XYZ file of C-alpha atoms in Angstrom:
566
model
C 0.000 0.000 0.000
C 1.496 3.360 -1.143
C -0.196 6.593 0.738
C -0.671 10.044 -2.008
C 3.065 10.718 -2.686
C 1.316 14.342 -4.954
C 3.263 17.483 -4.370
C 4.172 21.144 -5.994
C 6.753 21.504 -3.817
C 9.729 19.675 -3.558
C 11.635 17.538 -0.631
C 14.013 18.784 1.887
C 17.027 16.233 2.082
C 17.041 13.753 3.874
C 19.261 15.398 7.020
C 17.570 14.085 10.047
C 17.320 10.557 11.028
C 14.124 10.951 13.132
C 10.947 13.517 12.394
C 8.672 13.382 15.635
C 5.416 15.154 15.093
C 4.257 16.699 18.185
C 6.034 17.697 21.414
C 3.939 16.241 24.393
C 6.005 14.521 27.062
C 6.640 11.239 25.152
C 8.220 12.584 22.182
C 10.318 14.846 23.896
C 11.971 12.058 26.135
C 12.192 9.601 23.301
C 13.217 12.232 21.077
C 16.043 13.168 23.685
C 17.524 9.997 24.143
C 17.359 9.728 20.066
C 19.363 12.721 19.975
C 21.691 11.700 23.163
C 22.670 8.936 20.863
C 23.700 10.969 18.238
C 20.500 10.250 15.958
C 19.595 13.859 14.090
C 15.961 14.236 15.328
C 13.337 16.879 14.425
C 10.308 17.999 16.841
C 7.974 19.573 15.070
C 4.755 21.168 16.888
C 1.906 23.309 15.806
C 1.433 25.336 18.836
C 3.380 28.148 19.755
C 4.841 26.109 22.768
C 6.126 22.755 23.494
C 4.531 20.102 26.049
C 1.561 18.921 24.917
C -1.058 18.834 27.743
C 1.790 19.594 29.892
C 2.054 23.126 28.799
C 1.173 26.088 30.652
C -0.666 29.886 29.895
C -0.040 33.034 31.209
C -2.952 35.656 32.272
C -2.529 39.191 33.474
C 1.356 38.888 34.113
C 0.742 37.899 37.790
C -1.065 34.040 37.193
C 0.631 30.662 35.408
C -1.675 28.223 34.929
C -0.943 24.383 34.394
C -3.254 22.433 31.891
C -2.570 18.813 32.653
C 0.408 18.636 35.123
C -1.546 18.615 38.348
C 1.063 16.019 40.174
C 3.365 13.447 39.453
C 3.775 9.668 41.502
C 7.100 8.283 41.563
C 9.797 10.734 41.515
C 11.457 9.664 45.161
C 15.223 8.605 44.721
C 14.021 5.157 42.770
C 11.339 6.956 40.676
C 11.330 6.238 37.476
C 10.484 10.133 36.227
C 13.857 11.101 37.570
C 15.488 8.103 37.000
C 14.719 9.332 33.210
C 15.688 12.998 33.524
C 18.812 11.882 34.973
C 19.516 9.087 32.017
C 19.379 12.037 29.823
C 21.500 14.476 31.997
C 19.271 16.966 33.452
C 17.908 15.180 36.626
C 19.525 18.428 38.769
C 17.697 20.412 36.343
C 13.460 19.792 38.154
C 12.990 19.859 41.362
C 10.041 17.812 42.675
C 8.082 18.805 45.844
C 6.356 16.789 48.057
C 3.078 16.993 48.674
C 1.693 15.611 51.859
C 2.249 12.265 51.512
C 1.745 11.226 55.077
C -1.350 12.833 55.812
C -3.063 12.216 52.271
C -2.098 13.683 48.797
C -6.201 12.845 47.467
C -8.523 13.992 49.882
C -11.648 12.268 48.811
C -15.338 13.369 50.245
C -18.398 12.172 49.491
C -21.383 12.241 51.472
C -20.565 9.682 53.953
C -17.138 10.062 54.302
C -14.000 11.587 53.913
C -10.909 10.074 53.073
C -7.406 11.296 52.624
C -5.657 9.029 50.835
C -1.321 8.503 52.147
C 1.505 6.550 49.816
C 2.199 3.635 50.274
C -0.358 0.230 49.725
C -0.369 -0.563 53.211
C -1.183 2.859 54.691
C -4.025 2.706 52.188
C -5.368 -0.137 52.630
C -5.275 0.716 56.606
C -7.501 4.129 55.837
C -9.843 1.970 53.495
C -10.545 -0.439 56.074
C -11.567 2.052 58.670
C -13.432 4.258 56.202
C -15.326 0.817 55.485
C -15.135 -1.525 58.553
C -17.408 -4.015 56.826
C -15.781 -4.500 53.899
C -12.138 -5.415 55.311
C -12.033 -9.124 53.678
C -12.733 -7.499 49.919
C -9.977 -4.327 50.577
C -7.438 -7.361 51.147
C -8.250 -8.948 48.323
C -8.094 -5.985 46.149
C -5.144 -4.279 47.857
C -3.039 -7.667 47.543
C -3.557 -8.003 43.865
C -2.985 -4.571 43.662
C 0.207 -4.970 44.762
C 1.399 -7.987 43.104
C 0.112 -7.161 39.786
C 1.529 -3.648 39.786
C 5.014 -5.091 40.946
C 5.392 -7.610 38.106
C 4.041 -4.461 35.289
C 7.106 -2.528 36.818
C 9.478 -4.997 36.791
C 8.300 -6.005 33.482
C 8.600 -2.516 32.147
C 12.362 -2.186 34.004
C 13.442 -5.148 31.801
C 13.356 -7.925 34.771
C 12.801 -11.042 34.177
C 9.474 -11.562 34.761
C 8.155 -15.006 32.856
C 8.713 -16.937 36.704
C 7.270 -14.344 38.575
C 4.076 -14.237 36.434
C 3.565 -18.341 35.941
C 3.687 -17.900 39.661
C 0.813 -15.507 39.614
C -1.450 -16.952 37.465
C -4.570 -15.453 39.699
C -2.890 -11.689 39.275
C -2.211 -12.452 35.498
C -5.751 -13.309 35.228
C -7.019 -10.091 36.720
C -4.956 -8.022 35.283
C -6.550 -8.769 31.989
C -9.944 -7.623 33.102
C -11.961 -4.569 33.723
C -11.399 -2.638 36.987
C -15.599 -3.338 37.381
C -14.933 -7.036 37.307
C -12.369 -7.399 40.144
C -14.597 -4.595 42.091
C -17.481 -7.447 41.581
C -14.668 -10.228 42.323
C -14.278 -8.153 45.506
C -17.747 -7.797 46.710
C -17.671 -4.501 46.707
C -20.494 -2.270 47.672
C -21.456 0.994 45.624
C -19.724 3.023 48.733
C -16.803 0.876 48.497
C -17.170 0.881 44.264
C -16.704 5.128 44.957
C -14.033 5.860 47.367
C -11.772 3.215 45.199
C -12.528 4.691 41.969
C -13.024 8.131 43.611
C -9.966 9.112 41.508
C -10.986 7.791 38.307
C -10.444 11.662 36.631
C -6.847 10.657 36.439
C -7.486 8.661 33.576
C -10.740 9.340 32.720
C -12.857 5.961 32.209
C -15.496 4.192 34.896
C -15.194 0.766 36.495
C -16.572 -1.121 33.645
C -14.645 1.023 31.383
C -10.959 0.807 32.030
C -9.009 -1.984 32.955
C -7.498 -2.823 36.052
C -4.002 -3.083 35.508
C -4.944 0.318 34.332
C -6.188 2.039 37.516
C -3.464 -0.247 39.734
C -0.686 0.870 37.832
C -1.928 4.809 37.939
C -2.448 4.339 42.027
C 1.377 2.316 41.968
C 2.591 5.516 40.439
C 1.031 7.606 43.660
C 1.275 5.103 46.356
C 5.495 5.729 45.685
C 4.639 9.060 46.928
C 2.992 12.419 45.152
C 4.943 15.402 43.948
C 4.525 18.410 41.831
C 7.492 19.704 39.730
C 8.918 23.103 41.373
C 8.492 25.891 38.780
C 5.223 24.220 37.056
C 4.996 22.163 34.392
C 6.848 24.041 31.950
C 9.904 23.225 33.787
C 9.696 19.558 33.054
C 8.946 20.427 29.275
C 11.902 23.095 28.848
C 14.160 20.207 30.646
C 13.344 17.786 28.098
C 13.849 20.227 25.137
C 17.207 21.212 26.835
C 17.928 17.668 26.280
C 17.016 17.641 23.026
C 18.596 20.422 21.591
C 21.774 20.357 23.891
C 22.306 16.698 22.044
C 21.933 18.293 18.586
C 18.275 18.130 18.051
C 15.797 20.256 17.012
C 12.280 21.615 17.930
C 10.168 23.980 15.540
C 7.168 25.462 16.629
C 4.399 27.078 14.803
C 4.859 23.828 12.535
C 1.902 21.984 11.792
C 2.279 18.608 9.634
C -0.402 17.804 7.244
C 0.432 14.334 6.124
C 3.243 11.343 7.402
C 4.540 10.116 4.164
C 4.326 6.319 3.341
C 5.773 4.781 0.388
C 5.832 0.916 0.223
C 4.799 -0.016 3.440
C 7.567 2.302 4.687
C 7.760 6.095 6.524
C 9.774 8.153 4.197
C 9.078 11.679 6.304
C 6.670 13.976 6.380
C 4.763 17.190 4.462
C 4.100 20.360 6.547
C 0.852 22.229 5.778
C 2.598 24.952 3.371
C 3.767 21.884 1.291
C 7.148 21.196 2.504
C 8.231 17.810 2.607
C 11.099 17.110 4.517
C 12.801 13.297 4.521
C 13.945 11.103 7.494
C 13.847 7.343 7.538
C 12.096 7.216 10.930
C 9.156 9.051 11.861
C 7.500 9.413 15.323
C 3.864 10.021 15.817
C 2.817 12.002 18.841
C -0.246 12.932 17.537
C -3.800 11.662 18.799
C -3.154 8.152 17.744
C -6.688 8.438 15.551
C -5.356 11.572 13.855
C -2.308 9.631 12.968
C -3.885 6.594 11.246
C -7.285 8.168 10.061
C -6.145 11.349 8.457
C -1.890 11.879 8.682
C -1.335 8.001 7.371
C -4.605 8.179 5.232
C -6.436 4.958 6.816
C -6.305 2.412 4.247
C -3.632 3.601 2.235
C -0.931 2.830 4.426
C -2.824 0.289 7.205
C -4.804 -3.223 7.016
C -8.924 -2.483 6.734
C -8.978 -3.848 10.053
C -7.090 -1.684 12.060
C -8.525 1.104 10.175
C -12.067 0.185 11.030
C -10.826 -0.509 15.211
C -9.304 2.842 14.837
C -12.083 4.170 13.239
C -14.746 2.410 15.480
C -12.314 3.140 18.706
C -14.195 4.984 21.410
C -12.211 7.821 23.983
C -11.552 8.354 27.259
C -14.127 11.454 29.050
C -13.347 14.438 27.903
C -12.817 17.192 30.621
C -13.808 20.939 31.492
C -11.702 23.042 33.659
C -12.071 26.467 35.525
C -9.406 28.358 36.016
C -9.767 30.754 39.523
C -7.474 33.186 40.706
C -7.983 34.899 43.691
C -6.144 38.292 45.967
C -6.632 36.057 48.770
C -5.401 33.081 50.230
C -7.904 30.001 50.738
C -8.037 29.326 54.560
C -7.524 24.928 55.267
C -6.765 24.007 52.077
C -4.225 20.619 52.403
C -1.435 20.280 50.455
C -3.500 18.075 48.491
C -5.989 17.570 45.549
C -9.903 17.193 46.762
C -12.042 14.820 44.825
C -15.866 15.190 45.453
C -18.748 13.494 44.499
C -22.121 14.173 45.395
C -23.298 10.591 46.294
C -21.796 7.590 47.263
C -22.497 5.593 43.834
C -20.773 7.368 41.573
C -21.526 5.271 39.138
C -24.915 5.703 38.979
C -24.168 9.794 39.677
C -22.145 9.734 36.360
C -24.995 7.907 34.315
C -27.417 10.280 35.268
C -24.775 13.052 34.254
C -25.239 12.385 30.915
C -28.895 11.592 31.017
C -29.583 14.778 32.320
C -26.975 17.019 30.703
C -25.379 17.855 33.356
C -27.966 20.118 34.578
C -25.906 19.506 38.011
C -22.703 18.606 38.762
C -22.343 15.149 40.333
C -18.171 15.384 41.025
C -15.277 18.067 40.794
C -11.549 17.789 41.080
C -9.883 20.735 42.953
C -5.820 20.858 42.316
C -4.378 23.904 44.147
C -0.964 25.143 42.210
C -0.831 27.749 44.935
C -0.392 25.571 47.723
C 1.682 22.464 45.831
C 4.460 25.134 44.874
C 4.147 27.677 47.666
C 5.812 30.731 46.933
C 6.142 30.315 43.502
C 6.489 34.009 41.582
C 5.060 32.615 38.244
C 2.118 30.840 39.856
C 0.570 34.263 41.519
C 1.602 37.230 43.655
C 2.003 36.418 47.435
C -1.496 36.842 49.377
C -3.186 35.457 46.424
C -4.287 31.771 45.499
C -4.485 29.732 41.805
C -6.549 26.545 41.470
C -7.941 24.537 39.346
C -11.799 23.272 39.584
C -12.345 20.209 36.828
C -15.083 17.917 36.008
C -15.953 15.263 33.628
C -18.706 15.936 31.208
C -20.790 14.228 28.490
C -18.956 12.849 25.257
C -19.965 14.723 21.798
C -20.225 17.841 20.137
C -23.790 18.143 20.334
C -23.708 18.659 24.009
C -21.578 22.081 23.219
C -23.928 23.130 20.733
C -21.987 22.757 17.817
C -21.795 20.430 14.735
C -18.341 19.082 14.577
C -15.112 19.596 15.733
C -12.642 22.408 15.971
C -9.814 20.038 14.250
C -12.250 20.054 11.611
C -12.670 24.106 11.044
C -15.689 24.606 13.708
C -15.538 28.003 14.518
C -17.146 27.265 17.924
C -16.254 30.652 19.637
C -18.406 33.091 19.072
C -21.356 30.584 18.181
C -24.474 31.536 20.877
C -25.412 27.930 21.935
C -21.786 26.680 22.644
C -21.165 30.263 24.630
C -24.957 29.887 26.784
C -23.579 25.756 27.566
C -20.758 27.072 28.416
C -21.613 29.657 30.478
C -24.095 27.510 32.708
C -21.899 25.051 33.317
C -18.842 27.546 34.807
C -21.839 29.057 36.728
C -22.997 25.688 37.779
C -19.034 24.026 39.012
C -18.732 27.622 40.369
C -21.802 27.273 42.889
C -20.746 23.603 43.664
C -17.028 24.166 44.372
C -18.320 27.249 47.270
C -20.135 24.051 48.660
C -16.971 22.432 49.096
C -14.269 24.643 50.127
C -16.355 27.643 51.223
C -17.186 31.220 49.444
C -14.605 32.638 46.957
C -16.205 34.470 44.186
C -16.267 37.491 45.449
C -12.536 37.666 45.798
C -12.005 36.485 41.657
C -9.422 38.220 40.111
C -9.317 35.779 37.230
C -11.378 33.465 35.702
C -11.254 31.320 33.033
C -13.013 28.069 31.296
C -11.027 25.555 29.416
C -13.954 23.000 27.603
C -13.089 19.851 25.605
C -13.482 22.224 22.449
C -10.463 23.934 24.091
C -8.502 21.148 24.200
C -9.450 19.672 20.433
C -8.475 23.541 19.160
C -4.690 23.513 20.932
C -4.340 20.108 21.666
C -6.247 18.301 18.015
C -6.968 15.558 20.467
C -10.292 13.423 19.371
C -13.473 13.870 21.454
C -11.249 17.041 23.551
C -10.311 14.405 25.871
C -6.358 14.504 27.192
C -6.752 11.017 27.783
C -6.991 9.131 24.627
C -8.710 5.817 23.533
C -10.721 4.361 25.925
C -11.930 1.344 23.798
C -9.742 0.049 21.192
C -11.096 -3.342 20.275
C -11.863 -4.064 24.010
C -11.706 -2.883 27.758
C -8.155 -1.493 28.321
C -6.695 -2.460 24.969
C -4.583 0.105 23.078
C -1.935 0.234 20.356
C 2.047 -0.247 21.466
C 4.582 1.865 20.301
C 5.174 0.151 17.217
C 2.923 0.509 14.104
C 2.847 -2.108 11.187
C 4.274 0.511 8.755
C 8.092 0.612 8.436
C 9.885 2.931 10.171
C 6.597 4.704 11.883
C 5.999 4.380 15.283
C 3.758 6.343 18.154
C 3.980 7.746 21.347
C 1.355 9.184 23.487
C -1.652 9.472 25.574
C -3.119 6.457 23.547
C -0.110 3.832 23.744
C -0.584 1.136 26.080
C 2.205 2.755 28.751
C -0.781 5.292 29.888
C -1.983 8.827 30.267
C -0.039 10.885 32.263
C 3.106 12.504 32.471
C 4.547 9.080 33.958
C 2.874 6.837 31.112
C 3.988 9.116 28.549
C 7.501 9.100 29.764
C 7.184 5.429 30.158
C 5.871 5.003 26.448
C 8.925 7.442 25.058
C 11.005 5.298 26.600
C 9.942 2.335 25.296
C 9.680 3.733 22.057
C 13.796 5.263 21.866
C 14.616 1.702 22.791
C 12.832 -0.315 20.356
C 14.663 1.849 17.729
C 17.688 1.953 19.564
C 17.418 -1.803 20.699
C 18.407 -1.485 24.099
C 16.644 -1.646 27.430
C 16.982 2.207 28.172
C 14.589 2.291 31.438
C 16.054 -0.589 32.664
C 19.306 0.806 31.930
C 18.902 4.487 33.817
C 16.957 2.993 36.367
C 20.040 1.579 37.380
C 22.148 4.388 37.297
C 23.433 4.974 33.330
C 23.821 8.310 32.109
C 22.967 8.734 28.404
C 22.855 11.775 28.029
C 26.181 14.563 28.314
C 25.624 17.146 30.995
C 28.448 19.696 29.241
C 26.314 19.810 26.535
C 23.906 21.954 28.057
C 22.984 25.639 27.634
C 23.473 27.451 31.129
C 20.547 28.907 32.854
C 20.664 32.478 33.548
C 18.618 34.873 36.564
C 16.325 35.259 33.388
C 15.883 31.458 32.817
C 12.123 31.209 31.131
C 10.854 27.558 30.901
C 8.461 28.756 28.656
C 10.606 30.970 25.894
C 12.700 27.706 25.871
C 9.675 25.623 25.072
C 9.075 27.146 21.978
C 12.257 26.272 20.669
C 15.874 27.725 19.913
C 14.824 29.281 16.579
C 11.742 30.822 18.056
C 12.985 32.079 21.670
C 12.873 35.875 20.917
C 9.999 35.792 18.729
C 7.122 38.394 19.480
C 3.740 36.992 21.628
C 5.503 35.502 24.421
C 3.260 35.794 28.064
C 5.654 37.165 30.831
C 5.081 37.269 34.494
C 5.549 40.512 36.304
């Protein structure tokens, strides 16, 4: 199969050995270890910054605001998020803070209860059991496999060997195959028990009965090694990785957006760019939203089988997300060093179906995450005395719930349209007058506000369905595509890869992908202590260091537009 090779303008040489399209998290890692190896790699990204859903914006010179980095698991001295800044030189570079891990990073309330939710599996399971005395046998149960299944995935992803450990476990293999629903059911669980364990189910977006449970063990793994939140913001952890990759040689355009990934027998020969540039490599990386990538930069048919075109095609996504952004000139009074996940009844389940049944005329659950109080102090995240938070909810899949007829990716012009403005007023309104129920008045004291809707995220982000989360269904409950495509030379990184959403999944995935083309165990490697990368080989960092000018890349740093604060 040979994609459209049609073109008035002709090819760049082939000078780099690696095009990546799109600069979220995994491409950047797997892009800088490329690079650290000496491969010649090209990032290119359509926004005006680097980072994917892990960039930030800029309001009124005083307030920073994170989209997606809200806090990170895993980055105590055998983390595997520093253990892959370090590989690549830079692990001095981000500093992580704690949050309080002791007391409870999640705070989880619901009607009945409140929970606060501490690292490790042990402390949890002890604060399950007394939030739910009569349900101590099923917490075992689940808690143990828990465990065990989430300690072979790591050790499987660190390049142990594994086959003993999991013909050993044939019960946790079994389990780990199946929805997160099913072992709740396996459990016993009640629909109390169902909610505070899945309380936290906006961290990957899917219900019980819709994700699996390898899926939600491995995201609570990442946070039961402890909960952190890069110092700086987000940005920091971006501008790292693109320190990385240009320090090694590489090289990240912004303002680039790629209109087709060029196929010729079976086989990625580069890319165009939407003014008609084509520019060669013999490797190509897709960060893209993994339907993007097969349905419309690959062409569908033209470059894969009918069948994975049609899964792809047929594939349903994660929920999509709305978030308000608050800034206030005051400080919140008891607000933990933690994020707050409420639900208004203790079957969220049920809550959530009548969500969409009822759209969303209330709101049955809200995620609070407080940049103000995670990174204290902070000059870019607001001026002292004042407070920046997030409030976020989950909301019905589909355009027609915004009002509009398709999507944004798709030339919608959604902003100014009446019905999409009125939905989206009411429901800001709506979180607004439920989050003062939670953690007391506030609106009063607004200096900024600001509503981010799935639309948002399609517009910036071109992710399907707005969602930051990716495929949900992909053939079945928890299954998604690996790094590796069946075309030649293309592979894909990603909120959609089977490594997870999330900053640490990402990661995860980029690594896995820079060592199936490099053919060596990289995380295993840097986990144990390799270096990589070469730490001479990075630019200094000045009083006027800004993460975000060096997100937009070395060509771009001085260009006009860029937010300051102060």
């Amino acid at each position: 199969m040979t994609a459209d090779m049609t073109s008035n303008r002709t090819a760049r040489p082939d000078r780099y050995d690696a095009i990546i399209v799109g600069s979220g998290i995994g491409s950047l890692v797997c892009g800088g270890y490329l690079a650290a190896d000496g491969r010649r790699v090209l990032v290119l990204e359509q926004h005006d910054v680097a980072g994917g859903n892990a960039h930030v914006f800029r309001r009124r010179r005083r307030y920073e605001f994170d989209v997606g980095t809200h806090y990170l698991g895993d980055c105590g001295t055998d983390g595997i998020i520093p253990a892959i800044l370090s590989g690549l030189g830079v692990g001095d570079r981000v500093r992580f803070r704690p949050m309080d891990n002791e007391r409870g990073f999640d705070r989880v309330i619901t009607p009945t209860t409140t929970l606060d939710v501490p690292s490790g599996w042990d402390n949890y399971r002890d604060r399950l059991k007394r939030a739910l005395p009569g349900e101590a046998a099923g917490i075992d149960t689940f808690i143990d496999l828990s465990k065990t299944a989430t300690a072979l995935s790591r050790a499987s992803v660190l390049g142990e060997p594994v086959v003993d450990l999991y013909r050993a476990n044939p019960e946790v293999t079994r389990w780990s195959r199946r929805s997160l629903g099913k072992v709740f059911h396996h459990c016993g669980f009640s629909p109390r028990a169902r909610t505070l364990l899945a309380a936290q189910y906006g961290n990957y977006g899917a219900l019980p009965d819709d994700i699996g449970f390898s899926v939600h063990a491995g995201l609570m793994d990442h946070y039961m090694r402890g909960a952190y939140y890069p110092e700086g913001g987000g940005q920091v952890l971006v501008a790292t990785l693109v320190e990385a990759l240009e320090g090694h040689g590489g090289e990240l355009r912004t303002r680039t957006a790629v209109a087709r990934i060029l196929i010729e027998n079976d086989t990625a020969v580069g890319v165009e760019l939407a003014d008609g540039e084509r520019i060669l490599a013999p490797l190509v990386i897709s960060n893209a939203d993994y339907r993007r990538t097969v349905l419309d930069l690959c062409g569908g048919e033209a470059a894969f089988p009918a069948h994975l075109v049609r899964q792809t095609r047929e594939a349903t996504m994660r929920c999509p997300l709305t978030a308000v952004y608050v800034a206030l000139d005051t400080e919140l009074p008891d607000i933990p060093n933690a994020n707050i996940w409420w639900h208004d009844s203790d079957d969220l389940e049920r809550a959530h179906a009548r969500m969409i049944e009822e759209e969303m005329r209330e709101v049955p659950q809200l995620i609070f995450s407080f940049a103000s109080v995670k990174d204290a102090g902070a000059p870019n995240v607001c001026p002292p005395g004042h407070s920046n938070f997030q409030i976020m909810t989950v909301c019905p899949p589909g355009h027609e719930f915004w009002g509009v007829d398709k999507s944004p990716a798709d030339g919608e012009r959604y902003r100014r349209n009446a019905a999409y403005l009125a939905r989206k007023k009411q429901l800001t309104d709506t979180i607004l007058a439920t989050a003062e129920k939670v953690i007391g008045p506030f609106r009063d004291r607004i200096t900024h506000l600001e509503t981010a809707t799935p639309l948002t995220n399609e517009r910036y982000i071109l992710a399907s369905g707005g969602t930051p989360y990716g495929i949900g269904n992909w053939g079945g409950v928890g299954k998604r595509p690996d790094v590796r495509t069946g075309v030649e030379g293309l592979y894909v990184v990603g909120q959609s890869t089977r490594y997870g959403s999330g900053v640490g999944g990402t990661a995860t995935g980029g690594m896995v992908c820079a060592s199936q083309v490099l053919d060596r165990p990289l995380l295993g490697e840097v986990h144990q202590g390799a270096v990589v990368g070469d730490p001479s080989r990075l630019p200094d960092r000045g009083p006027d260091w800004d993460p975000l000018r060096v997100s937009r890349g070395r060509a771009r740093q001085t260009a006009k537009g860029l937010a300051r604060i102060g």
